[in-house]
C-alpha cells in the first residue's frame, strides 16, 4: 500500500484485506486455475480484494508452494483486457509503470499520451522507483530509451521530469513567484517566438505549492490563465505535456478524473488508459478521483464504467472503483468542498469577465459611415468591408455609425444592410447593429411568435441576464412591440414554466452577498422539493413556490452557498438532482439557472458546442450567443470551450460554418486558442 504522510487520510479504494493469509490465497488461485478452464470470478474477487503489498506476498507464497510464477500462470489462463487488468494489479506500482512505458516506446510509433500521463503525474519518489524498476525489469536505462524514441522540446521536458527533482519545500518566496511570472510572460507572450527553456525549467522544477501561486499571479498580472499562454505559445506533444503538468500541479485527482472520462466518452473505449489509471490510482487517490468525477461530470465513475464495459473485466474495474456515488448515501461529504472550490474558481468576483470585441481606437464614425455606404452602393456588395467594420466596433460605436449614416445620407443603415445582405450573415450583422436590450427583446419576440414556442431561447436569455439587463429588455420590448414582456410570456407559456419565466423577467434578483443561515434554510427547501430530505416540513405547493423563489430571486453569491449547503445536507449536487427528479421545460430552466450561477461562461460554451455538434448547425443559437456575449465574456467562454472540449471555439466555427458568415463569426471570436 502507498505510504501516507503523517496524519494524512487514506484516499484509496483498495485496502489491506483483514486476516490475510498469503498461503491460503495462493492455494485458492491455484485451484481456480487448475484443470480445464479457470474460475475467473474467483480470481478477480480475490485479487481485487487484496492490496498491492498483499498481492506480492501471494506471488511469493505461490512460487514457494508450487514452484511456479503466478503472473505467468495468470497470463496463460486469462485473455484480453481482463488479463491486462489482473496482471497489472499483480505488479508493484513502479513495475506496472515501467511496463506501460516500455509498451509505449516499443515497436513502430510511440504512445505519447501514456508517457505524458505517467511522467507528468508521478511524485519524485514514484519517479525514482520507476527508473529503478525499469532498469531491473529490462536491464536498460529509461532515460536513454526515451531519448532514443522522442525528440525536441517534448524530449527535453520528459527528461527533466524523469530526474524526479521537483522542489518539495512548501515555504514559498513571494519574490520568486513574481520573478517566475515575469520570466514566463517574457518567454512567451512578450517574445517574438517562444523561449521554451524557461517554461521547461520553471514547470519542471518548482514545487507544486509554488507553482499554484505562480498560476494565480500569472492570471492576475496578464489577464489570462497560464494554460491559454501555453496553448498560444507551444504546440504538438510538447504543448500537451506542459498542459498535463499544469493540470497535475492544480489537482492530480482532477487530471485523472478527466482522463477517465475521456477514455470512456463517445464511441469506443480507450481500455489501456482505463486499465492503467484504475490499477495505479486504486491505492492512492481513487476516492478523490471519484468525488471530482461525480461533481464535474454529473454521473458517478462507477455508473460510467458499468455502462461502458462488460463481463469479468467490468466486474474487476467496479471492484477497483469501490462504490457507486449515484447510490443513496454514497456520495462523499468531502465533495461539498471540492464542488464549492470548483465553483468559486469561476465566480465573477474571482475571474475578470472579458469580451472579444472592444471599442476601436481612433474611432471615426464619419469615415465608417462613408465606407459602409460605398460598400453597398452600385452593383454588388462589398461584404468584407461590412464585416470588418461592424465586427471591430463596440455596440456603442455602431450606434454612432447608424446616427452618422442617417445624418450624412438621409438613409437608414439597418434598412440598407437588410437589402444588401441575406441569410445567416444578415442575422448576425443586423443583430450586432441593434442595442443589446433591443436585440434580446427581438429574440424573445421571435421565440414566442408563430406556431410553437422556442423555449430554449426564452430560457437562455431570461435565466442568464442580470437585473439591469432584464430591466432594459423590458423597456425595449414595450417600446418595440407596444406590449409588456410579462403579458407576452403569460399568453405564450403556461403552468410552472410561465411562473418561473415571469419571475425571472421582473429583474428583481437580490444583489447582496451570502447569508449562511438563510442558505441552510434554502438548501432544506431544495432538498424537500427534490424529495431527498428525510423530514418534509410543508405542503408541496408551498415548497414549489419557495424553491422557485430561491432560484429566481436569490443573489448569485448566496446561491453558490446554497448549493454547497445542499451537498453537505444531502451528498448530492443540486443540478444532478434537478435533472433526475424534474422534467420538461421546468427542469431545463432550473438547470440553466444553476449552471449560470456555477459558471456562466461554461453555460454559454456548452450552448455553442451543442449548436455545432452532430449533423447540421443551429445557426440561430450560434448567432445569438456570439452577438450577445461578444462584449461581455466571450473570451472567458473561449477558455471554457477549449478546456472542456479539447478544441478551440475558433476551430469549431471553422469546421462547421462557411463563407462570409464564417468570416464574421471568426472576427467576433477574436482569435485562435
XYZ file of C-alpha atoms in Angstrom, residues 48 146 276:
3
model
C -9.216 -7.016 -6.335
C 13.180 7.907 -24.017
C -3.691 1.907 -16.297
